[in-house]
mmCIF file of C-alpha atoms in Angstrom:
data_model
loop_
_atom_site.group_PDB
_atom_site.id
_atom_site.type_symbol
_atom_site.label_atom_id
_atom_site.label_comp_id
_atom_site.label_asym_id
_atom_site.label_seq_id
_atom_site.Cartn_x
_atom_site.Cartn_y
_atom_site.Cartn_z
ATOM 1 C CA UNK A 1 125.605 73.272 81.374
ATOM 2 C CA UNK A 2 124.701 73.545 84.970
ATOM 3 C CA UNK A 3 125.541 70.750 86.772
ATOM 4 C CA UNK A 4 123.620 70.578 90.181
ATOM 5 C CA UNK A 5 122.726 68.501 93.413
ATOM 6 C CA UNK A 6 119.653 68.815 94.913
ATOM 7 C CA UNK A 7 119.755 66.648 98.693
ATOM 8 C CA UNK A 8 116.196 66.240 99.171
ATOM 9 C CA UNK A 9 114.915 65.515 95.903
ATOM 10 C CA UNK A 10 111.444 64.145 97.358
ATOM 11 C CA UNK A 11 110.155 66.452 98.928
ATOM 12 C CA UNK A 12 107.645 69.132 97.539
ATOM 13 C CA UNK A 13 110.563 72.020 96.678
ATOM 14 C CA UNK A 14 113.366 69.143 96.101
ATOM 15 C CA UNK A 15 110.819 67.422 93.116
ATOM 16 C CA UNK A 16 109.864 70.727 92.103
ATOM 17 C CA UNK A 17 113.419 72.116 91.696
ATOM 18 C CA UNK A 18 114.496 68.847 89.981
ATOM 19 C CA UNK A 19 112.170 69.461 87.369
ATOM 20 C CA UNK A 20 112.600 73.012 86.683
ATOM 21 C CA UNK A 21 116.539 72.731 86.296
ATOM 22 C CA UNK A 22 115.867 69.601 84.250
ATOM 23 C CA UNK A 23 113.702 71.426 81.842
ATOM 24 C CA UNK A 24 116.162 74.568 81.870
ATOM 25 C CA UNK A 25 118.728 71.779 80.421
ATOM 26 C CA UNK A 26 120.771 71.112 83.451
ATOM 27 C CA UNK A 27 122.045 67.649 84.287
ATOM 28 C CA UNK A 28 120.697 67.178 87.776
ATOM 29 C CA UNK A 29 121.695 64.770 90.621
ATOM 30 C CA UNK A 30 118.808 64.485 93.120
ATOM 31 C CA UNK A 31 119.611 62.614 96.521
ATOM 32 C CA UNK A 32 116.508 61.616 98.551
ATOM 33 C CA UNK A 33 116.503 59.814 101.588
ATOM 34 C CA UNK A 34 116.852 56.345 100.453
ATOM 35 C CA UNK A 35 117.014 57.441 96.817
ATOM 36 C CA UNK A 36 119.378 58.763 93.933
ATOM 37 C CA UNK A 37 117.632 59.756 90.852
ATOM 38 C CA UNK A 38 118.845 62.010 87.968
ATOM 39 C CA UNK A 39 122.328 62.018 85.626
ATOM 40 C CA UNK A 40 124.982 59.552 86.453
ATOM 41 C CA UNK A 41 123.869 57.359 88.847
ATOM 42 C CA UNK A 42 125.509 54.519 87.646
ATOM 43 C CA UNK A 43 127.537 52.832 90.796
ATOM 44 C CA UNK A 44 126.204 54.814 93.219
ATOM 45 C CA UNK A 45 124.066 53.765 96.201
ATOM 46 C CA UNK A 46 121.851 55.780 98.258
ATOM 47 C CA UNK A 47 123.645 58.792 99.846
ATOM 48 C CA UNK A 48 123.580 59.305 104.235
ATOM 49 C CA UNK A 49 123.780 62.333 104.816
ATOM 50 C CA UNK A 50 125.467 62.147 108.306
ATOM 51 C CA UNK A 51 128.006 60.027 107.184
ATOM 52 C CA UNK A 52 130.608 62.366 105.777
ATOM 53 C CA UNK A 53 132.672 59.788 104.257
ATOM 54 C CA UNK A 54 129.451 58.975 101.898
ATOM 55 C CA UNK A 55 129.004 62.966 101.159
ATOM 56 C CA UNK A 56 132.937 63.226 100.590
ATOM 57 C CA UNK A 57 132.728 60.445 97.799
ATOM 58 C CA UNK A 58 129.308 61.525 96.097
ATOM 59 C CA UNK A 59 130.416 65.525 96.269
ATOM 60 C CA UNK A 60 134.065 64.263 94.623
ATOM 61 C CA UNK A 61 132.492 62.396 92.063
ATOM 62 C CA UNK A 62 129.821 64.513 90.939
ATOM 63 C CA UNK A 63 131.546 67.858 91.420
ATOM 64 C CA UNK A 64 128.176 70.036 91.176
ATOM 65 C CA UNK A 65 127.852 73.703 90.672
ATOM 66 C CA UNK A 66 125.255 74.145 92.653
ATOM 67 C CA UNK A 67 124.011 72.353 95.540
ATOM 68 C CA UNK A 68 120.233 73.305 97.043
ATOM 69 C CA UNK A 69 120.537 71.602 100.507
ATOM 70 C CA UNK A 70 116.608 71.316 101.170
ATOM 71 C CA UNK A 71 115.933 68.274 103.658
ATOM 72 C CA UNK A 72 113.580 68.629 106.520
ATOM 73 C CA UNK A 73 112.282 67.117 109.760
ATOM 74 C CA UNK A 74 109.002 68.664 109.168
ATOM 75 C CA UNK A 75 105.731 68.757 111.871
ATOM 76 C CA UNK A 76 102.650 70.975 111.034
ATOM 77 C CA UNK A 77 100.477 72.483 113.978
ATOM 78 C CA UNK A 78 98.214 70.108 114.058
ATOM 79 C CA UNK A 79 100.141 66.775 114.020
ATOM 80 C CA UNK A 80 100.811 64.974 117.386
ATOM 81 C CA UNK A 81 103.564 66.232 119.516
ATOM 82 C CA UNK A 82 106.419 63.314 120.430
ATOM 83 C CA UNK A 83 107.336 62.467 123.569
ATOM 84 C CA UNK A 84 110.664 62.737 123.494
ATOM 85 C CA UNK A 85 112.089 65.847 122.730
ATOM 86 C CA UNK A 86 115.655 64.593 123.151
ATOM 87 C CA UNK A 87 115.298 62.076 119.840
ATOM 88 C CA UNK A 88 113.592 65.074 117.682
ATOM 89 C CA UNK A 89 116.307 67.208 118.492
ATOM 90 C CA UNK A 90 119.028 64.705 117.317
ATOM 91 C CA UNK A 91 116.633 63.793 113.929
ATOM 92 C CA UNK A 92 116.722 67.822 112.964
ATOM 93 C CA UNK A 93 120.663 68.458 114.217
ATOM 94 C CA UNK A 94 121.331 65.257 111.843
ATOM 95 C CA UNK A 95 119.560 66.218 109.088
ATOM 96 C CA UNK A 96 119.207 70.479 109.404
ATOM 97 C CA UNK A 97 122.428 70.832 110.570
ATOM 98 C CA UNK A 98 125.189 67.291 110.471
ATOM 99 C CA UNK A 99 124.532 66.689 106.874
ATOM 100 C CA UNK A 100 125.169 70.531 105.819
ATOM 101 C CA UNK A 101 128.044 71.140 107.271
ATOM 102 C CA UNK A 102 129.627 67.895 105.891
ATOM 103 C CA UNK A 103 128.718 69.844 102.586
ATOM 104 C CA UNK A 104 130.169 72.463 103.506
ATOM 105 C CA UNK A 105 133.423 70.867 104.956
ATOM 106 C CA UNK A 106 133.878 68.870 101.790
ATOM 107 C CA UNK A 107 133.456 71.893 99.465
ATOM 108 C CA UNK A 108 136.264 73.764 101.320
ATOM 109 C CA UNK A 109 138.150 70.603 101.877
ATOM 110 C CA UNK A 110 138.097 69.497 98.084
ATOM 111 C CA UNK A 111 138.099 72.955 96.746
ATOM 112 C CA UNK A 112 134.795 72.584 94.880
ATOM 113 C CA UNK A 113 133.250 75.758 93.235
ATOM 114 C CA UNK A 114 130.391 74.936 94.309
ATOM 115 C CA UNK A 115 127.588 77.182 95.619
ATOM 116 C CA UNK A 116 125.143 76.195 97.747
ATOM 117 C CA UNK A 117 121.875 77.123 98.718
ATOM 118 C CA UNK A 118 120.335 76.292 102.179
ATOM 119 C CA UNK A 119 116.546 76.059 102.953
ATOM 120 C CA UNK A 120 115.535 77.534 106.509
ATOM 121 C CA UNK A 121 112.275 78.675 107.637
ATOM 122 C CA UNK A 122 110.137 81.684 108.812
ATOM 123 C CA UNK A 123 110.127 79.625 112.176
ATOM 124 C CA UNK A 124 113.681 80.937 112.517
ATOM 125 C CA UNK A 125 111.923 83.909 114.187
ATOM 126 C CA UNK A 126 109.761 82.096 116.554
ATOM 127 C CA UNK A 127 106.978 83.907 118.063
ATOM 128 C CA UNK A 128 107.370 87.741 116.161
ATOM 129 C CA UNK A 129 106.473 90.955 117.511
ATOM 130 C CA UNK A 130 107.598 93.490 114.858
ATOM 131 C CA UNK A 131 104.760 93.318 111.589
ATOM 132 C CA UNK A 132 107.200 92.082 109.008
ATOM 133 C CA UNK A 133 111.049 90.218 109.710
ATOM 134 C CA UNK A 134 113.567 90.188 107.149
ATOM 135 C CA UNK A 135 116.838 89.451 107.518
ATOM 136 C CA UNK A 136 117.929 91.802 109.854
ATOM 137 C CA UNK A 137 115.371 90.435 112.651
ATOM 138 C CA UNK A 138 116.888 88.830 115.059
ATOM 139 C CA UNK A 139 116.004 84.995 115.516
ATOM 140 C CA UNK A 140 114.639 83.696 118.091
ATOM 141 C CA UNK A 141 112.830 80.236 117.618
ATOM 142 C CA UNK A 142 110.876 78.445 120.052
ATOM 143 C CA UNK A 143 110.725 74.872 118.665
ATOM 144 C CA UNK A 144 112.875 72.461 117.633
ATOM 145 C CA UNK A 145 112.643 72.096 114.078
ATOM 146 C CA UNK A 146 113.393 76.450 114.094
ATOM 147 C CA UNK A 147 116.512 76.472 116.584
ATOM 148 C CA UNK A 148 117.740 73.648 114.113
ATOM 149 C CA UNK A 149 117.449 75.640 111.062
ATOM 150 C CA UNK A 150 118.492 78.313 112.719
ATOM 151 C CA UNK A 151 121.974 76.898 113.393
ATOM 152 C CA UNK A 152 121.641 75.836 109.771
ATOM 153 C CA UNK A 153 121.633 79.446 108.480
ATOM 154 C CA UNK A 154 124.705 80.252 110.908
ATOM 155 C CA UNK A 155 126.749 77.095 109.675
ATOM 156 C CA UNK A 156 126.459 78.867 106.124
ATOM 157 C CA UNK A 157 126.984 82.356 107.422
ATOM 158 C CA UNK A 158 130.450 81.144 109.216
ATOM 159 C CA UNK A 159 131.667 79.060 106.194
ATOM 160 C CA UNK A 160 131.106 82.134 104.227
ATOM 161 C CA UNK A 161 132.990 84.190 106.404
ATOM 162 C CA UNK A 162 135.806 82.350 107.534
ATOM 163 C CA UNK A 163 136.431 80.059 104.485
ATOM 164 C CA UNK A 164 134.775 82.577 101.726
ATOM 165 C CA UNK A 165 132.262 79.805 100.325
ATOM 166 C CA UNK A 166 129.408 80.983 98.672
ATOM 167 C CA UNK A 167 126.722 79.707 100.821
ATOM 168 C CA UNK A 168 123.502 81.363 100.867
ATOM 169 C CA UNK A 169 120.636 80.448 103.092
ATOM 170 C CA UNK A 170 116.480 81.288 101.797
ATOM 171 C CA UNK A 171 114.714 81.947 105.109
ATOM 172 C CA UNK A 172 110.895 80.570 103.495
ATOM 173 C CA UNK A 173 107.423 81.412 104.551
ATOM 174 C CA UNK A 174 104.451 79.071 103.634
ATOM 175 C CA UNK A 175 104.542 77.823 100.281
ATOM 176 C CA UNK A 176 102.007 75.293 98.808
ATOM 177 C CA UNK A 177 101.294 73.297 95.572
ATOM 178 C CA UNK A 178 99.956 69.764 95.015
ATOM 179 C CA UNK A 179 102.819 68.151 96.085
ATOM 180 C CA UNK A 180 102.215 69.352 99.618
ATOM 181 C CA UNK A 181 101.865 66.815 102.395
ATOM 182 C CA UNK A 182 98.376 65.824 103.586
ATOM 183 C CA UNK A 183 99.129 66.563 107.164
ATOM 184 C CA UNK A 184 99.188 70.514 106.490
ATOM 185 C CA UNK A 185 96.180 73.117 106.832
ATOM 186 C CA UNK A 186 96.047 73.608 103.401
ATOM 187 C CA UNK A 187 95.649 69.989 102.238
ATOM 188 C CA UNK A 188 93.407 69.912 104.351
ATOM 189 C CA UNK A 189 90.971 72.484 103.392
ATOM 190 C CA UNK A 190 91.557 71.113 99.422
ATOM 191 C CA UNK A 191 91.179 67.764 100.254
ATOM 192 C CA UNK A 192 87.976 68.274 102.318
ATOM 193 C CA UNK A 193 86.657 70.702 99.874
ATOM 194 C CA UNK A 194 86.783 68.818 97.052
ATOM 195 C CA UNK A 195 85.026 65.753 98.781
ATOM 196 C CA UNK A 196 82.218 67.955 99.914
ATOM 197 C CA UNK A 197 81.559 69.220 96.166
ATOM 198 C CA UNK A 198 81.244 65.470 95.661
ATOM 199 C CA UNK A 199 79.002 64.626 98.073
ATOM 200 C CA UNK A 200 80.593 63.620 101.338
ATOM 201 C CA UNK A 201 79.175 64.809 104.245
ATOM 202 C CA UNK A 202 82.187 65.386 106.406
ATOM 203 C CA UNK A 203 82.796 68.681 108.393
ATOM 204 C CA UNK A 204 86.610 69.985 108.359
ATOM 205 C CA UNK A 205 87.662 70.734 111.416
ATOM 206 C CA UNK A 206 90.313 73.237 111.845
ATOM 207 C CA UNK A 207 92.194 74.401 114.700
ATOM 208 C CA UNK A 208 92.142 78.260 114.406
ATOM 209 C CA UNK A 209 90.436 79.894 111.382
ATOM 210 C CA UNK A 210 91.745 83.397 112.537
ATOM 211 C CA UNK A 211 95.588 81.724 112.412
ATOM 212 C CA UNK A 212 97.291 84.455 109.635
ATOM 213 C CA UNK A 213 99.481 82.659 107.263
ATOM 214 C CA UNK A 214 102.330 84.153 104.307
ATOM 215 C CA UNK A 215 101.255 81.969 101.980
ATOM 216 C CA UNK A 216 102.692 81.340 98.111
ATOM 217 C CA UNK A 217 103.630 78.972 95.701
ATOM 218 C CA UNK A 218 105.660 76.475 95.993
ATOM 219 C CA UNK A 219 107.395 77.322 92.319
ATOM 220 C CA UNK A 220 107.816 80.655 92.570
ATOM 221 C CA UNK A 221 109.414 80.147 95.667
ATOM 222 C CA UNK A 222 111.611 77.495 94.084
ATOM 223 C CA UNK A 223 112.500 80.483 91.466
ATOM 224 C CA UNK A 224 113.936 81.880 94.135
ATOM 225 C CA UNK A 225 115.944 79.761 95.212
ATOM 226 C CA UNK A 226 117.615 79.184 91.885
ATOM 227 C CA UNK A 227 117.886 83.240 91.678
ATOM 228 C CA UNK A 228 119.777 83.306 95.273
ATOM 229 C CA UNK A 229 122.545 80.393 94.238
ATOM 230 C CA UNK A 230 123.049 82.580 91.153
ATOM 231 C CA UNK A 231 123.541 85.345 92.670
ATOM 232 C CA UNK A 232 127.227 87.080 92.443
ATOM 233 C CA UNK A 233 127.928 86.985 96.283
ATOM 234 C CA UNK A 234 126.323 84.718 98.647
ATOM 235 C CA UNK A 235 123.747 85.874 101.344
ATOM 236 C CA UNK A 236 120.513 85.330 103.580
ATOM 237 C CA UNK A 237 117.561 86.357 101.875
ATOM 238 C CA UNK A 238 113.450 86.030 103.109
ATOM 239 C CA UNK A 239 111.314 84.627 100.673
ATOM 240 C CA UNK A 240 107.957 85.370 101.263
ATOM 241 C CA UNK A 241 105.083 87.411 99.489
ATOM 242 C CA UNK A 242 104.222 89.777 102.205
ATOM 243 C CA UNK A 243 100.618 88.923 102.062
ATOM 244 C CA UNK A 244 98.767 87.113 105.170
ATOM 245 C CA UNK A 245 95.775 85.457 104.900
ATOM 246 C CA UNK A 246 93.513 83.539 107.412
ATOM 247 C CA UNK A 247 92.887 79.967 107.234
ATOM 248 C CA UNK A 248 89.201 81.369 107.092
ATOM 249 C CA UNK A 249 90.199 83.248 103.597
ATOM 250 C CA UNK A 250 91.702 80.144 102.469
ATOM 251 C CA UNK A 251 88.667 78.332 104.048
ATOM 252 C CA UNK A 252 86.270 80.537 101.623
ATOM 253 C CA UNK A 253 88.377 80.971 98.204
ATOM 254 C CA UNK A 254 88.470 77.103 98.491
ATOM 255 C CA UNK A 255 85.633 76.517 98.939
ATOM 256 C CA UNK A 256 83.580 79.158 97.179
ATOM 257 C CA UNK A 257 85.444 77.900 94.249
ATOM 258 C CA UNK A 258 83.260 75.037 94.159
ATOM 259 C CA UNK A 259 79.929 76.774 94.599
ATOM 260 C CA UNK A 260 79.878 75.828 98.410
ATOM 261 C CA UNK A 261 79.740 78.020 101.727
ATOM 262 C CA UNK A 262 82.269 77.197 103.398
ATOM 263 C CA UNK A 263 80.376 78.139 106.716
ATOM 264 C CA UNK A 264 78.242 74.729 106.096
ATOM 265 C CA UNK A 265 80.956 72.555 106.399
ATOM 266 C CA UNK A 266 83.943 73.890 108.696
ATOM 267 C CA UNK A 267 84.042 73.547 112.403
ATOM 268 C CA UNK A 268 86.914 75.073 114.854
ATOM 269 C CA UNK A 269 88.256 73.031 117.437
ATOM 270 C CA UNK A 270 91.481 74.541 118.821
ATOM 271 C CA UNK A 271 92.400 71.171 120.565
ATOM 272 C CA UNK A 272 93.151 69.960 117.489
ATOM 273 C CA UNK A 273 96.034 72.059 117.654
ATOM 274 C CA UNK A 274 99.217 71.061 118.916
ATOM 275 C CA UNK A 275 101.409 73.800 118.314
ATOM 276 C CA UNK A 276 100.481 77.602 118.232
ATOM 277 C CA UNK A 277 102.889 80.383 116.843
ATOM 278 C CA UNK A 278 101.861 84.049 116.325
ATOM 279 C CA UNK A 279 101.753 85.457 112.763
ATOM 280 C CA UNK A 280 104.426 85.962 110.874
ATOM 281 C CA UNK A 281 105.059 87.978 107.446
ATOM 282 C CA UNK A 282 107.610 88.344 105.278
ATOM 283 C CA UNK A 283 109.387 90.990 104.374
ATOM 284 C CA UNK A 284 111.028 90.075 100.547
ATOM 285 C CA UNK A 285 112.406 93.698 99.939
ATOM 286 C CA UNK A 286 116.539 92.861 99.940
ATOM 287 C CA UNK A 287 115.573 89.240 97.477
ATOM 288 C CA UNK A 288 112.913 91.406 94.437
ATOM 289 C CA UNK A 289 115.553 94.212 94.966
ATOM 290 C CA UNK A 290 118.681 92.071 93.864
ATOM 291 C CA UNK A 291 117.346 89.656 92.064
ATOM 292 C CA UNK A 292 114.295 90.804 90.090
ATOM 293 C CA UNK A 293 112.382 88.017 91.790
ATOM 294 C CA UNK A 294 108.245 88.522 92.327
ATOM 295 C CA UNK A 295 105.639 85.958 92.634
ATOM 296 C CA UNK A 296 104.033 84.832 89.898
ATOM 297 C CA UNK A 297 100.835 83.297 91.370
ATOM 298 C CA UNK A 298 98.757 84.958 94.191
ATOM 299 C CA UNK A 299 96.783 83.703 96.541
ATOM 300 C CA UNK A 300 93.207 82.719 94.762
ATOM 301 C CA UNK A 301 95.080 81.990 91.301
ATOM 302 C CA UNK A 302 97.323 79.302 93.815
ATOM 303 C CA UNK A 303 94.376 78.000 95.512
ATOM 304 C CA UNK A 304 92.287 77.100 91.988
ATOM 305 C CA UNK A 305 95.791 75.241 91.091
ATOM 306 C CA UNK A 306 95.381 73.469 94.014
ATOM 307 C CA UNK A 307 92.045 72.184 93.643
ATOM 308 C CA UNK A 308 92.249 71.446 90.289
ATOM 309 C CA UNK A 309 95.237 69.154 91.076
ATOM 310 C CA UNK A 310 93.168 67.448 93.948
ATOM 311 C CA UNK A 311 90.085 67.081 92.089
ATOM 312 C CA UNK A 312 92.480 65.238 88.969
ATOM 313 C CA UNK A 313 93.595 62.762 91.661
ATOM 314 C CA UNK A 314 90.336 62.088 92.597
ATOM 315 C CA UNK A 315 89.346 60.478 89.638
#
């Protein structure tokens, strides 16, 4: 029986991950940020993750198999921009970068056999110029929350190396489901969507309706995950579907879904932007190749999940 952690549990992959390994019949240990949930908890308070002496104990006492390493300091492109770049850098090292490599440490240190996965980000790449990146493109991110999952992919690629831990890292495009937070462009669009088909009178603005976005879904992408930490020898691996799509397309699947034009009811307003990053799209070749791994849900097929979730909630 599998036996795995999963630090940051919440979240929208974290929940989603907790649930699939549950189901496969794997006892499951999910650490959230003031939370522990899952087998054997008993006697065990809430986990920090910067405090190594806390990761030492939990890692000791559980002894996992796997470990999917999947916190975030997150900020979509249209959220406000902080002040103070100094205290967002130290929030991302702490939680993209401090907390992993005390996993890391501890593994080696303890001699777990333990694998771990590691979730970066397309933003790794920062503003692209090639058409695709995969994992041989070089990275070269140009905010915060991508030079700090950057490092995070080149903490696993050195304890790899020099200590011959299996630590893979998942380099992920856009992936969506209902568990998505409210403060992304696709939210957005459902949300506003589905209170137009019941009579609000609200516009949506959006910030760029050309923007081109790799999108998926979320448990697909989660699939993958669970293929990579499987996987005989540890690597980086992009996990994207190779497909971009406009926030306009999403725009007009969404909302032509529910018998509306979407051109009634969206207005673009680029100061609503606060961040702007050119287009990037996976290239997934080196992850189907190895693993057998394909989406199982494209775009339109994701989108009707979407709104049929929001529309539940609703009432």
């Amino acid at each position: 029986m599998t036996r795995a952690l999963i630090i940051g549990s919440e979240g929208q992959d974290g929940s989603i991950l907790f649930d699939r390994i549950t189901a496969d019949g794997g006892a499951v240990l999910g650490l959230g940020r003031d939370s522990l949930r899952g087998t054997a908890t008993d006697g065990l308070a809430p986990i920090n993750i910067s405090s190594r002496e806390q990761m030492a104990t939990l890692l000791g006492r559980w002894r996992p198999d796997e470990i999917y390493y999947l916190p975030a300091v997150h900020q979509a492109s249209e959220e406000p921009v902080g002040a103070d770049d100094a205290a967002l850098f130290n929030s991302s090292l702490e939680v993209h970068v401090t907390g992993l490599v005390h996993v890391l440490e501890e593994i080696r240190k303890q001699d777990l056999d333990a694998r771990v996965f590691y979730a970066a980000s397309s933003l790794v790449f920062g503003d692209v110029t090639m058409d695709t990146q995969d994992e041989r493109t070089p990275m070269r991110p140009r905010c915060i929350y991508g030079i700090t999952k950057a490092t995070g992919v080149n903490a696993c690629r050195f304890y790899r190396e020099m200590h011959g831990l299996h630590a893979s890292a998942g380099i992920l495009y856009n992936h969506e489901s209902p568990l998505r937070r409210r403060s992304f462009v696709s939210q957005k669009i459902i949300r506003s969507a589905v209170a137009i088909s019941r009579g609000s009178d609200e516009k949506l603005v959006l910030g760029d309706l050309s923007a081109r976005i790799d999108w998926g879904y979320a448990p697909d992408y989660v699939d993958a995950m669970i293929r990579v930490v499987r996987q005989p020898s540890p690597d980086d691996y992009v996990i994207a579907s190779g497909e971009p799509r406009s926030v306009q397309e999403f725009a007009e699947v969404a909302f032509g879904l529910l018998g509306l034009d979407w051109r009634s009811h969206v207005v673009e307003d680029s100061n609503v932007l606060t961040r702007r990053s050119g287009t990037r799209v996976g290239n997934s070749a080196k992850l189907r190749e190895r693993t057998g791994w394909s989406p199982r849900v494209t775009f339109a097929p994701m989108i009707a999940i979407l709104l049929e979730a929001a529309q539940h909630n609703a009432g």
